[in-house]
């Protein structure tokens, strides 16, 4: 029986190991989500279609990312927003559009991420967005710099709404090193806000949100990792340590002890099949790496998200993962020269030459992917950065003040 199953699996998924079938059926890590028959059917439909590099999808995204706010109080240099680029009106995500997306995609989603190129907690109504997702059985994830005045009342509202996970970007254990990247940030302010969430959890008897200290390692903060681990434990936070992106060659080369949180996959870009982004203005970018609205694949309108999900831009981009040279139209899209797309083509060439799946070594890291998007700033960019190395001289922390939308 097992041999027969293995034979069927290998026909459906050439060049995949038999034990990958276990990964295929494993549920995604999505705390806070309610498993339903519709979500399960959509999950396996999407995975199968990604595995086969189908262009027109029957399924819908498993994860949706929106920008609760696309403005930020910090000036992190390796971020489009922090570096001063603009592409869309600085605003909060429209609540009517959010409700429309939840009605349309909510039955299929496992997780919704409420951040992208801005600081989500600058949206003072963020608890309502979380509550809407919670009521639909969708897990919620948010990443914040938390370096601004916050209140106990807002902390309690966020916890009561059912936020599942809260990542806090803290790239250092001292103000001196933290502020080298989190420019204008105030470490003590951020830690005080973490304590407010902890107190709200205690008061409400809640185990969520799970809080994660997000520590991006650079040459200047490497020696503070152990202090950060200790501080995170004292604050009832988990800690995730990953290598930080930089413009140009990655710092320390590729033999450091620290790895990026992910690398280009041989299995096809996760975003084109399993994840979706919707921006403030309803634009639908192909992935979280893109920033400029001119790279959007469509716009959510009265016809809804599903009309965009299978439009020509999406279908032609998915086609690249069968043959990168087969689509003249897709060569004009941001996906064509993406390291994900190139890695897939090089992997297919490796297999066609008789290579084994696990013998393939991709030549790109996440730092290459970051540089691809960050360096291809089009001529309409107001910042005009060429992606050259950015100075990281110490910057004095800004006095805590409530940032306002511009």
PDB file of N, CA, C and O in Angstrom, residues 71-85 90 117-119 122 145 147-148 171 178-186 220 374 377 383 390-398 403:
ATOM      1  N   UNK A  71       2.437  54.730   7.914  1.00  0.00           N
ATOM      2  CA  UNK A  71       3.347  55.760   8.388  1.00  0.00           C
ATOM      3  C   UNK A  71       4.134  55.200   9.562  1.00  0.00           C
ATOM      4  O   UNK A  71       3.778  54.167  10.118  1.00  0.00           O
ATOM      5  N   UNK A  72       5.224  55.852   9.912  1.00  0.00           N
ATOM      6  CA  UNK A  72       6.056  55.335  10.998  1.00  0.00           C
ATOM      7  C   UNK A  72       6.720  56.479  11.739  1.00  0.00           C
ATOM      8  O   UNK A  72       7.004  57.532  11.165  1.00  0.00           O
ATOM      9  N   UNK A  73       6.984  56.261  13.017  1.00  0.00           N
ATOM     10  CA  UNK A  73       7.637  57.249  13.862  1.00  0.00           C
ATOM     11  C   UNK A  73       9.152  57.136  13.845  1.00  0.00           C
ATOM     12  O   UNK A  73       9.850  58.018  14.330  1.00  0.00           O
ATOM     13  N   UNK A  74       9.689  56.048  13.281  1.00  0.00           N
ATOM     14  CA  UNK A  74      11.134  55.854  13.238  1.00  0.00           C
ATOM     15  C   UNK A  74      11.669  56.092  11.820  1.00  0.00           C
ATOM     16  O   UNK A  74      10.905  56.332  10.892  1.00  0.00           O
ATOM     17  N   UNK A  75      12.984  55.997  11.693  1.00  0.00           N
ATOM     18  CA  UNK A  75      13.642  56.237  10.405  1.00  0.00           C
ATOM     19  C   UNK A  75      14.668  55.147  10.146  1.00  0.00           C
ATOM     20  O   UNK A  75      15.834  55.427   9.859  1.00  0.00           O
ATOM     21  N   UNK A  76      14.254  53.893  10.248  1.00  0.00           N
ATOM     22  CA  UNK A  76      15.162  52.768  10.031  1.00  0.00           C
ATOM     23  C   UNK A  76      15.677  52.816   8.591  1.00  0.00           C
ATOM     24  O   UNK A  76      14.878  52.873   7.649  1.00  0.00           O
ATOM     25  N   UNK A  77      16.989  52.796   8.374  1.00  0.00           N
ATOM     26  CA  UNK A  77      17.541  53.063   7.049  1.00  0.00           C
ATOM     27  C   UNK A  77      17.301  51.974   6.010  1.00  0.00           C
ATOM     28  O   UNK A  77      17.321  52.251   4.823  1.00  0.00           O
ATOM     29  N   UNK A  78      17.084  50.726   6.441  1.00  0.00           N
ATOM     30  CA  UNK A  78      16.882  49.646   5.481  1.00  0.00           C
ATOM     31  C   UNK A  78      15.395  49.330   5.332  1.00  0.00           C
ATOM     32  O   UNK A  78      14.978  48.174   5.255  1.00  0.00           O
ATOM     33  N   UNK A  79      14.609  50.380   5.305  1.00  0.00           N
ATOM     34  CA  UNK A  79      13.151  50.277   5.137  1.00  0.00           C
ATOM     35  C   UNK A  79      12.741  51.402   4.209  1.00  0.00           C
ATOM     36  O   UNK A  79      13.217  52.533   4.337  1.00  0.00           O
ATOM     37  N   UNK A  80      11.876  51.130   3.247  1.00  0.00           N
ATOM     38  CA  UNK A  80      11.438  52.180   2.328  1.00  0.00           C
ATOM     39  C   UNK A  80      10.860  53.372   3.079  1.00  0.00           C
ATOM     40  O   UNK A  80      11.190  54.528   2.793  1.00  0.00           O
ATOM     41  N   UNK A  81       9.991  53.103   4.039  1.00  0.00           N
ATOM     42  CA  UNK A  81       9.361  54.184   4.782  1.00  0.00           C
ATOM     43  C   UNK A  81      10.393  54.943   5.601  1.00  0.00           C
ATOM     44  O   UNK A  81      10.420  56.181   5.600  1.00  0.00           O
ATOM     45  N   UNK A  82      11.252  54.207   6.311  1.00  0.00           N
ATOM     46  CA  UNK A  82      12.264  54.847   7.130  1.00  0.00           C
ATOM     47  C   UNK A  82      13.254  55.650   6.314  1.00  0.00           C
ATOM     48  O   UNK A  82      13.754  56.686   6.759  1.00  0.00           O
ATOM     49  N   UNK A  83      13.550  55.181   5.087  1.00  0.00           N
ATOM     50  CA  UNK A  83      14.500  55.875   4.226  1.00  0.00           C
ATOM     51  C   UNK A  83      13.884  57.076   3.515  1.00  0.00           C
ATOM     52  O   UNK A  83      14.575  57.808   2.815  1.00  0.00           O
ATOM     53  N   UNK A  84      12.588  57.273   3.695  1.00  0.00           N
ATOM     54  CA  UNK A  84      11.942  58.470   3.175  1.00  0.00           C
ATOM     55  C   UNK A  84      11.224  58.325   1.864  1.00  0.00           C
ATOM     56  O   UNK A  84      10.770  59.315   1.287  1.00  0.00           O
ATOM     57  N   UNK A  85      11.090  57.109   1.350  1.00  0.00           N
ATOM     58  CA  UNK A  85      10.341  56.931   0.111  1.00  0.00           C
ATOM     59  C   UNK A  85       8.847  57.062   0.360  1.00  0.00           C
ATOM     60  O   UNK A  85       8.347  56.715   1.434  1.00  0.00           O
ATOM     61  N   UNK A  90      -0.128  58.644   3.028  1.00  0.00           N
ATOM     62  CA  UNK A  90       0.105  58.152   4.386  1.00  0.00           C
ATOM     63  C   UNK A  90      -1.215  58.197   5.152  1.00  0.00           C
ATOM     64  O   UNK A  90      -1.831  59.262   5.303  1.00  0.00           O
ATOM     65  N   UNK A 117       4.695  48.130   5.692  1.00  0.00           N
ATOM     66  CA  UNK A 117       5.717  49.172   5.596  1.00  0.00           C
ATOM     67  C   UNK A 117       5.473  50.323   6.564  1.00  0.00           C
ATOM     68  O   UNK A 117       5.944  51.440   6.340  1.00  0.00           O
ATOM     69  N   UNK A 118       4.735  50.081   7.639  1.00  0.00           N
ATOM     70  CA  UNK A 118       4.468  51.144   8.596  1.00  0.00           C
ATOM     71  C   UNK A 118       4.339  50.585  10.001  1.00  0.00           C
ATOM     72  O   UNK A 118       4.502  49.391  10.237  1.00  0.00           O
ATOM     73  N   UNK A 119       4.026  51.459  10.936  1.00  0.00           N
ATOM     74  CA  UNK A 119       3.860  51.086  12.339  1.00  0.00           C
ATOM     75  C   UNK A 119       2.373  50.894  12.638  1.00  0.00           C
ATOM     76  O   UNK A 119       1.610  51.862  12.713  1.00  0.00           O
ATOM     77  N   UNK A 122       0.164  52.823  15.414  1.00  0.00           N
ATOM     78  CA  UNK A 122      -0.194  54.230  15.265  1.00  0.00           C
ATOM     79  C   UNK A 122      -1.667  54.368  14.871  1.00  0.00           C
ATOM     80  O   UNK A 122      -2.228  55.453  14.941  1.00  0.00           O
ATOM     81  N   UNK A 145       7.449  48.596  16.495  1.00  0.00           N
ATOM     82  CA  UNK A 145       8.667  49.079  17.148  1.00  0.00           C
ATOM     83  C   UNK A 145       8.371  49.501  18.588  1.00  0.00           C
ATOM     84  O   UNK A 145       9.281  49.580  19.403  1.00  0.00           O
ATOM     85  N   UNK A 147       7.964  52.100  20.111  1.00  0.00           N
ATOM     86  CA  UNK A 147       8.769  53.183  20.663  1.00  0.00           C
ATOM     87  C   UNK A 147       8.018  54.506  20.600  1.00  0.00           C
ATOM     88  O   UNK A 147       8.445  55.455  19.946  1.00  0.00           O
ATOM     89  N   UNK A 148       6.885  54.556  21.283  1.00  0.00           N
ATOM     90  CA  UNK A 148       6.057  55.764  21.336  1.00  0.00           C
ATOM     91  C   UNK A 148       5.149  55.632  22.553  1.00  0.00           C
ATOM     92  O   UNK A 148       4.936  54.520  23.070  1.00  0.00           O
ATOM     93  N   UNK A 171      16.500  45.725  18.390  1.00  0.00           N
ATOM     94  CA  UNK A 171      17.786  45.280  17.873  1.00  0.00           C
ATOM     95  C   UNK A 171      18.933  45.758  18.755  1.00  0.00           C
ATOM     96  O   UNK A 171      19.842  46.454  18.303  1.00  0.00           O
ATOM     97  N   UNK A 178      20.866  49.946  20.119  1.00  0.00           N
ATOM     98  CA  UNK A 178      19.510  49.834  19.583  1.00  0.00           C
ATOM     99  C   UNK A 178      19.220  50.952  18.580  1.00  0.00           C
ATOM    100  O   UNK A 178      18.661  50.729  17.509  1.00  0.00           O
ATOM    101  N   UNK A 179      19.626  52.157  18.903  1.00  0.00           N
ATOM    102  CA  UNK A 179      19.267  53.317  18.094  1.00  0.00           C
ATOM    103  C   UNK A 179      20.100  53.425  16.813  1.00  0.00           C
ATOM    104  O   UNK A 179      19.778  54.207  15.925  1.00  0.00           O
ATOM    105  N   UNK A 180      21.135  52.621  16.677  1.00  0.00           N
ATOM    106  CA  UNK A 180      21.923  52.675  15.451  1.00  0.00           C
ATOM    107  C   UNK A 180      21.101  52.238  14.245  1.00  0.00           C
ATOM    108  O   UNK A 180      21.336  52.701  13.131  1.00  0.00           O
ATOM    109  N   UNK A 181      20.166  51.347  14.467  1.00  0.00           N
ATOM    110  CA  UNK A 181      19.256  50.984  13.380  1.00  0.00           C
ATOM    111  C   UNK A 181      17.860  51.561  13.600  1.00  0.00           C
ATOM    112  O   UNK A 181      17.270  52.128  12.692  1.00  0.00           O
ATOM    113  N   UNK A 182      17.334  51.427  14.816  1.00  0.00           N
ATOM    114  CA  UNK A 182      15.995  51.968  15.104  1.00  0.00           C
ATOM    115  C   UNK A 182      16.117  53.462  15.381  1.00  0.00           C
ATOM    116  O   UNK A 182      15.934  53.939  16.503  1.00  0.00           O
ATOM    117  N   UNK A 183      16.440  54.192  14.321  1.00  0.00           N
ATOM    118  CA  UNK A 183      16.704  55.619  14.454  1.00  0.00           C
ATOM    119  C   UNK A 183      15.479  56.366  14.975  1.00  0.00           C
ATOM    120  O   UNK A 183      14.363  56.133  14.519  1.00  0.00           O
ATOM    121  N   UNK A 184      15.725  57.265  15.918  1.00  0.00           N
ATOM    122  CA  UNK A 184      14.705  58.034  16.641  1.00  0.00           C
ATOM    123  C   UNK A 184      14.006  57.178  17.688  1.00  0.00           C
ATOM    124  O   UNK A 184      13.078  57.649  18.352  1.00  0.00           O
ATOM    125  N   UNK A 185      14.409  55.924  17.858  1.00  0.00           N
ATOM    126  CA  UNK A 185      13.752  55.037  18.812  1.00  0.00           C
ATOM    127  C   UNK A 185      14.217  55.256  20.237  1.00  0.00           C
ATOM    128  O   UNK A 185      15.289  55.794  20.501  1.00  0.00           O
ATOM    129  N   UNK A 186      13.394  54.809  21.163  1.00  0.00           N
ATOM    130  CA  UNK A 186      13.687  54.914  22.588  1.00  0.00           C
ATOM    131  C   UNK A 186      13.467  53.535  23.206  1.00  0.00           C
ATOM    132  O   UNK A 186      12.330  53.076  23.338  1.00  0.00           O
ATOM    133  N   UNK A 220      27.327  45.576  15.031  1.00  0.00           N
ATOM    134  CA  UNK A 220      27.444  46.430  16.208  1.00  0.00           C
ATOM    135  C   UNK A 220      26.626  45.961  17.411  1.00  0.00           C
ATOM    136  O   UNK A 220      26.790  46.478  18.512  1.00  0.00           O
ATOM    137  N   UNK A 374      15.115  46.709  -2.790  1.00  0.00           N
ATOM    138  CA  UNK A 374      15.510  48.017  -2.269  1.00  0.00           C
ATOM    139  C   UNK A 374      16.308  48.814  -3.302  1.00  0.00           C
ATOM    140  O   UNK A 374      16.238  50.041  -3.329  1.00  0.00           O
ATOM    141  N   UNK A 377      14.606  50.858  -6.942  1.00  0.00           N
ATOM    142  CA  UNK A 377      13.733  52.016  -6.795  1.00  0.00           C
ATOM    143  C   UNK A 377      13.571  52.690  -8.158  1.00  0.00           C
ATOM    144  O   UNK A 377      14.553  53.092  -8.768  1.00  0.00           O
ATOM    145  N   UNK A 383      12.636  59.513  -3.028  1.00  0.00           N
ATOM    146  CA  UNK A 383      13.891  59.454  -2.286  1.00  0.00           C
ATOM    147  C   UNK A 383      15.072  59.424  -3.239  1.00  0.00           C
ATOM    148  O   UNK A 383      16.080  60.074  -3.012  1.00  0.00           O
ATOM    149  N   UNK A 390      24.425  52.596   3.340  1.00  0.00           N
ATOM    150  CA  UNK A 390      23.881  53.693   4.129  1.00  0.00           C
ATOM    151  C   UNK A 390      24.666  53.829   5.421  1.00  0.00           C
ATOM    152  O   UNK A 390      24.955  52.851   6.103  1.00  0.00           O
ATOM    153  N   UNK A 391      25.011  55.051   5.777  1.00  0.00           N
ATOM    154  CA  UNK A 391      25.754  55.292   7.011  1.00  0.00           C
ATOM    155  C   UNK A 391      24.908  54.939   8.218  1.00  0.00           C
ATOM    156  O   UNK A 391      23.708  55.221   8.256  1.00  0.00           O
ATOM    157  N   UNK A 392      25.534  54.327   9.201  1.00  0.00           N
ATOM    158  CA  UNK A 392      24.823  53.944  10.413  1.00  0.00           C
ATOM    159  C   UNK A 392      25.505  54.565  11.629  1.00  0.00           C
ATOM    160  O   UNK A 392      25.832  53.899  12.594  1.00  0.00           O
ATOM    161  N   UNK A 393      25.725  55.855  11.563  1.00  0.00           N
ATOM    162  CA  UNK A 393      26.277  56.563  12.710  1.00  0.00           C
ATOM    163  C   UNK A 393      25.218  56.632  13.804  1.00  0.00           C
ATOM    164  O   UNK A 393      24.015  56.666  13.532  1.00  0.00           O
ATOM    165  N   UNK A 394      25.640  56.650  15.077  1.00  0.00           N
ATOM    166  CA  UNK A 394      24.661  56.734  16.165  1.00  0.00           C
ATOM    167  C   UNK A 394      23.764  57.960  16.021  1.00  0.00           C
ATOM    168  O   UNK A 394      24.214  59.033  15.631  1.00  0.00           O
ATOM    169  N   UNK A 395      22.503  57.778  16.304  1.00  0.00           N
ATOM    170  CA  UNK A 395      21.526  58.860  16.229  1.00  0.00           C
ATOM    171  C   UNK A 395      20.853  58.988  17.577  1.00  0.00           C
ATOM    172  O   UNK A 395      20.433  58.011  18.179  1.00  0.00           O
ATOM    173  N   UNK A 396      20.742  60.193  18.048  1.00  0.00           N
ATOM    174  CA  UNK A 396      20.131  60.430  19.362  1.00  0.00           C
ATOM    175  C   UNK A 396      18.658  60.039  19.340  1.00  0.00           C
ATOM    176  O   UNK A 396      17.952  60.280  18.364  1.00  0.00           O
ATOM    177  N   UNK A 397      18.223  59.442  20.414  1.00  0.00           N
ATOM    178  CA  UNK A 397      16.818  59.035  20.500  1.00  0.00           C
ATOM    179  C   UNK A 397      15.913  60.246  20.549  1.00  0.00           C
ATOM    180  O   UNK A 397      16.225  61.260  21.172  1.00  0.00           O
ATOM    181  N   UNK A 398      14.785  60.121  19.889  1.00  0.00           N
ATOM    182  CA  UNK A 398      13.796  61.202  19.935  1.00  0.00           C
ATOM    183  C   UNK A 398      13.068  61.161  21.267  1.00  0.00           C
ATOM    184  O   UNK A 398      12.852  60.114  21.848  1.00  0.00           O
ATOM    185  N   UNK A 403       3.315  60.253  17.452  1.00  0.00           N
ATOM    186  CA  UNK A 403       3.393  60.656  16.051  1.00  0.00           C
ATOM    187  C   UNK A 403       1.986  60.783  15.455  1.00  0.00           C
ATOM    188  O   UNK A 403       1.073  60.059  15.836  1.00  0.00           O
TER     189      UNK A 403
END
